[in-house]
XYZ file of N, CA and C in Angstrom:
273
model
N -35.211 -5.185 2.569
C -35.015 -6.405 1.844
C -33.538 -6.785 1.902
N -33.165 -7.989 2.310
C -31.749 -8.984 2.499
C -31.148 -8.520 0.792
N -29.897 -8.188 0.966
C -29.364 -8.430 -0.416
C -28.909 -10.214 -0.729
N -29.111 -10.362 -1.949
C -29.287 -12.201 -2.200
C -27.667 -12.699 -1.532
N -27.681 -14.044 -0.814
C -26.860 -14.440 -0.330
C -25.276 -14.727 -1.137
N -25.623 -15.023 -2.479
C -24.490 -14.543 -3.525
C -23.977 -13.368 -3.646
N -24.318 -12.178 -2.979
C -23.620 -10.942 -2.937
C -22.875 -10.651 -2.008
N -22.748 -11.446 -0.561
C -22.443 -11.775 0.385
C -21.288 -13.045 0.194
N -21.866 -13.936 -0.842
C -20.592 -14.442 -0.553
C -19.112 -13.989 -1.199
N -20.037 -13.019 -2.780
C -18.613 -12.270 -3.420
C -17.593 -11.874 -2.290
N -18.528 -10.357 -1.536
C -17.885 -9.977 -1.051
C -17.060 -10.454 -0.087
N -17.356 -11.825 0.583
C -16.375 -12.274 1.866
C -15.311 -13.335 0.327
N -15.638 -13.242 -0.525
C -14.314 -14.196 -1.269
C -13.187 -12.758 -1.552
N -13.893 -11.558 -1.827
C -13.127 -10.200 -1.903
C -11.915 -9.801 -1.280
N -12.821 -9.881 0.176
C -12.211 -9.692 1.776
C -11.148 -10.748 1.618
N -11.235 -12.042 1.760
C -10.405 -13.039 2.123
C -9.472 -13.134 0.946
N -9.856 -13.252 -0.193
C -8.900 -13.808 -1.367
C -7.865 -13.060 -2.371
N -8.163 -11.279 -1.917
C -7.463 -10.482 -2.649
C -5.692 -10.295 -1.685
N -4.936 -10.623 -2.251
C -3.983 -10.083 -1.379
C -3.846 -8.494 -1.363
N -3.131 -8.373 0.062
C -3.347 -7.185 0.677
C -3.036 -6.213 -0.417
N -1.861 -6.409 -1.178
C -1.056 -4.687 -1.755
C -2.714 -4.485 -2.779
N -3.517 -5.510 -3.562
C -4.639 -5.223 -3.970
C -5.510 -4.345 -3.516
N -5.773 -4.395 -2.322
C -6.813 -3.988 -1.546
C -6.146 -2.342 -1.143
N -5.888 -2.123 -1.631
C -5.409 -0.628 -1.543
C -5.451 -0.273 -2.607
N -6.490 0.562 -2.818
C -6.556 0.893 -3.910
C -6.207 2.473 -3.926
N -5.555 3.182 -4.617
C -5.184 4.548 -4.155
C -6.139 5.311 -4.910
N -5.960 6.807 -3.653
C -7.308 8.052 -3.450
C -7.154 8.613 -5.045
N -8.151 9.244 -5.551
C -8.398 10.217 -6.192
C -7.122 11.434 -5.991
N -7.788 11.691 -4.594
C -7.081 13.537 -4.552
C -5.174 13.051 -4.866
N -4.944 13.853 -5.333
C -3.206 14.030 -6.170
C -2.462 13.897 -4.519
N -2.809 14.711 -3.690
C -1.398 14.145 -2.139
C -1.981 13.228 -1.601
N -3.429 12.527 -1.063
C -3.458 11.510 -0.789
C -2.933 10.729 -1.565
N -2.894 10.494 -2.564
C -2.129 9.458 -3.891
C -1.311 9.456 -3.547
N -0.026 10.862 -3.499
C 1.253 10.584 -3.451
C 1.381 10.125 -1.738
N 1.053 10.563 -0.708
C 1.167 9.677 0.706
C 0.782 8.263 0.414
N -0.067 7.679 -0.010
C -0.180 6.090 -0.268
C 0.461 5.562 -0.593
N 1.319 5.987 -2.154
C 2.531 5.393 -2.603
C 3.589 6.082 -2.091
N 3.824 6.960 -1.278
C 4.733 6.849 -0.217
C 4.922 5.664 1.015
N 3.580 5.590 1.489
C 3.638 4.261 2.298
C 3.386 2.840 1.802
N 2.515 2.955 1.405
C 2.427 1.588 0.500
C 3.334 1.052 -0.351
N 4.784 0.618 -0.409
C 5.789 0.653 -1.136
C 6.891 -0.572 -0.231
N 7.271 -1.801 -0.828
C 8.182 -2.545 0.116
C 9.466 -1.753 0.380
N 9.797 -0.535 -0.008
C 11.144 0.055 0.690
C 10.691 0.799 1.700
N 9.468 1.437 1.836
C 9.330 2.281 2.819
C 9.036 0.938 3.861
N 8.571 0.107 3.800
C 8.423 -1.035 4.496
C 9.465 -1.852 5.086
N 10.729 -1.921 3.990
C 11.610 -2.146 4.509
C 12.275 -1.393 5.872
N 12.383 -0.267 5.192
C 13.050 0.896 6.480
C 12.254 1.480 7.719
N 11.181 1.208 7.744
C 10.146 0.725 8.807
C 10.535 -0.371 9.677
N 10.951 -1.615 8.940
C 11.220 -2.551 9.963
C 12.907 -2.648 10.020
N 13.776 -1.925 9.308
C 15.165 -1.420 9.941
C 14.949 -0.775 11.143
N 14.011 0.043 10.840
C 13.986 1.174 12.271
C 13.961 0.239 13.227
N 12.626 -0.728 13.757
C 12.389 -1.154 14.221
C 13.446 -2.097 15.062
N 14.094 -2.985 14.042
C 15.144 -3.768 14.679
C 16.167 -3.281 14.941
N 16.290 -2.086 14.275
C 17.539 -0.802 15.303
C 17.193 -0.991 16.763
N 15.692 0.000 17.026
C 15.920 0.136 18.428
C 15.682 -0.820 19.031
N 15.346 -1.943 18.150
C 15.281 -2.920 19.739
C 16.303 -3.781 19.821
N 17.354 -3.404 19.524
C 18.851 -3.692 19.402
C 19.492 -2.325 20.382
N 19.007 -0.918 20.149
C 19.414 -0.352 20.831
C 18.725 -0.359 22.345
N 17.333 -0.684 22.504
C 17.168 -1.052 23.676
C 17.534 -1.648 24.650
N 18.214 -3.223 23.995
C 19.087 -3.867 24.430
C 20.503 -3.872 25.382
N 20.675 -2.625 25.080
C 22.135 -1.990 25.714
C 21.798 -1.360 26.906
N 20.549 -0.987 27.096
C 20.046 -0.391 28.426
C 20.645 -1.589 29.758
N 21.058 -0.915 30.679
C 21.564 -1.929 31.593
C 21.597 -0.510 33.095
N 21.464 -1.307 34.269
C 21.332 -0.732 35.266
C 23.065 0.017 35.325
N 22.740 1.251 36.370
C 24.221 1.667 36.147
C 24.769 2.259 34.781
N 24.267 2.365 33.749
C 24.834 3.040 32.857
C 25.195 4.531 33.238
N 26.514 5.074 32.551
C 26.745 6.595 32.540
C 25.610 7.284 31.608
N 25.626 8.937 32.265
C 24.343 9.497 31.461
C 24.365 9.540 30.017
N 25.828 9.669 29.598
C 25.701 10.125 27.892
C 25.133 8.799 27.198
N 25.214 7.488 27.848
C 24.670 6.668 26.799
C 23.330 6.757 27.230
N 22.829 7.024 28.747
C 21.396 6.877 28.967
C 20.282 8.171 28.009
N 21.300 9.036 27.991
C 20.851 10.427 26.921
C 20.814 9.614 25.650
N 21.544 8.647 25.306
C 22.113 8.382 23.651
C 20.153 7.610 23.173
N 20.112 6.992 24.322
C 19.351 5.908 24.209
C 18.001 6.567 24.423
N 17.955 7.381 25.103
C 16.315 8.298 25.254
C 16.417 9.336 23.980
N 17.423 9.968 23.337
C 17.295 10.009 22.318
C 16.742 9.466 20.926
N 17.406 8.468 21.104
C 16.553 7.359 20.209
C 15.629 6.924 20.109
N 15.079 6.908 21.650
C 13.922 6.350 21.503
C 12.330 7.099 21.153
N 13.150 8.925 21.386
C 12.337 9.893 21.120
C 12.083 9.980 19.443
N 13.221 9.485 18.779
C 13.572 9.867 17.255
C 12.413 8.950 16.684
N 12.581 7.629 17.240
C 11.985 6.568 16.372
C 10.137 6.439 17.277
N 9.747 7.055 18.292
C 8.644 7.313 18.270
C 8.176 8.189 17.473
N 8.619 9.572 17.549
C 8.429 10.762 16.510
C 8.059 10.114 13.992
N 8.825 9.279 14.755
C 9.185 8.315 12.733
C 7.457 7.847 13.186
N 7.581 6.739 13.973
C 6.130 6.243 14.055
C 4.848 6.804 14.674
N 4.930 8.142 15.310
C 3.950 9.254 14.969
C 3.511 9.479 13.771
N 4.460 10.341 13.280
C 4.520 10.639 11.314
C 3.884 9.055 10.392
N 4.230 8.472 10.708
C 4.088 7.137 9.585
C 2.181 7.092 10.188
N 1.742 6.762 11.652
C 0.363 6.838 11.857
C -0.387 7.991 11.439
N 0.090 8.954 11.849
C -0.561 10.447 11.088
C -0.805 10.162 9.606
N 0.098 10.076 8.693
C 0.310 9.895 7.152
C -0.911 9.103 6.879
């Protein structure tokens, strides 16, 4: 049996009309909790998208011909801030 078409439309006004930080609603278990409001938070958000416009500011400097210590400086970096956004997808 169809559930009545008014239950269907709650839920798509749910989906569409709650803003996002709503729709997270945090876990039960005590460390999922604390990882959620670890990520779910506009500073961790902020420094997420610092990272971000770091390296692609440091990407920027890549140029043919560079000496190795900056080409090291820069594969460094780019190892650091994949490794950040490993951890942040894992979490």
């Amino acid at each position: 049996m169809a559930p009545p078409l008014h239950m269907f439309d709650q839920a798509l006004a749910v989906a569409v009309l709650w803003p996002l930080q709503e729709r997270h609603i945090p876990p039960e278990n005590a460390v999922r909790r604390a990882v959620h409001s670890l990520l779910y938070n506009n500073v961790t958000e902020g420094i997420i998208m610092a990272i971000i416009v770091c390296n692609t500011i440091i990407m920027l400097f890549a140029h043919h011909g560079m000496n190795n210590e900056w080409k090291m400086a820069i594969d460094y970096t780019n190892i650091i801030v994949t490794g950040v956004f490993v951890v942040e997808m894992v979490l």
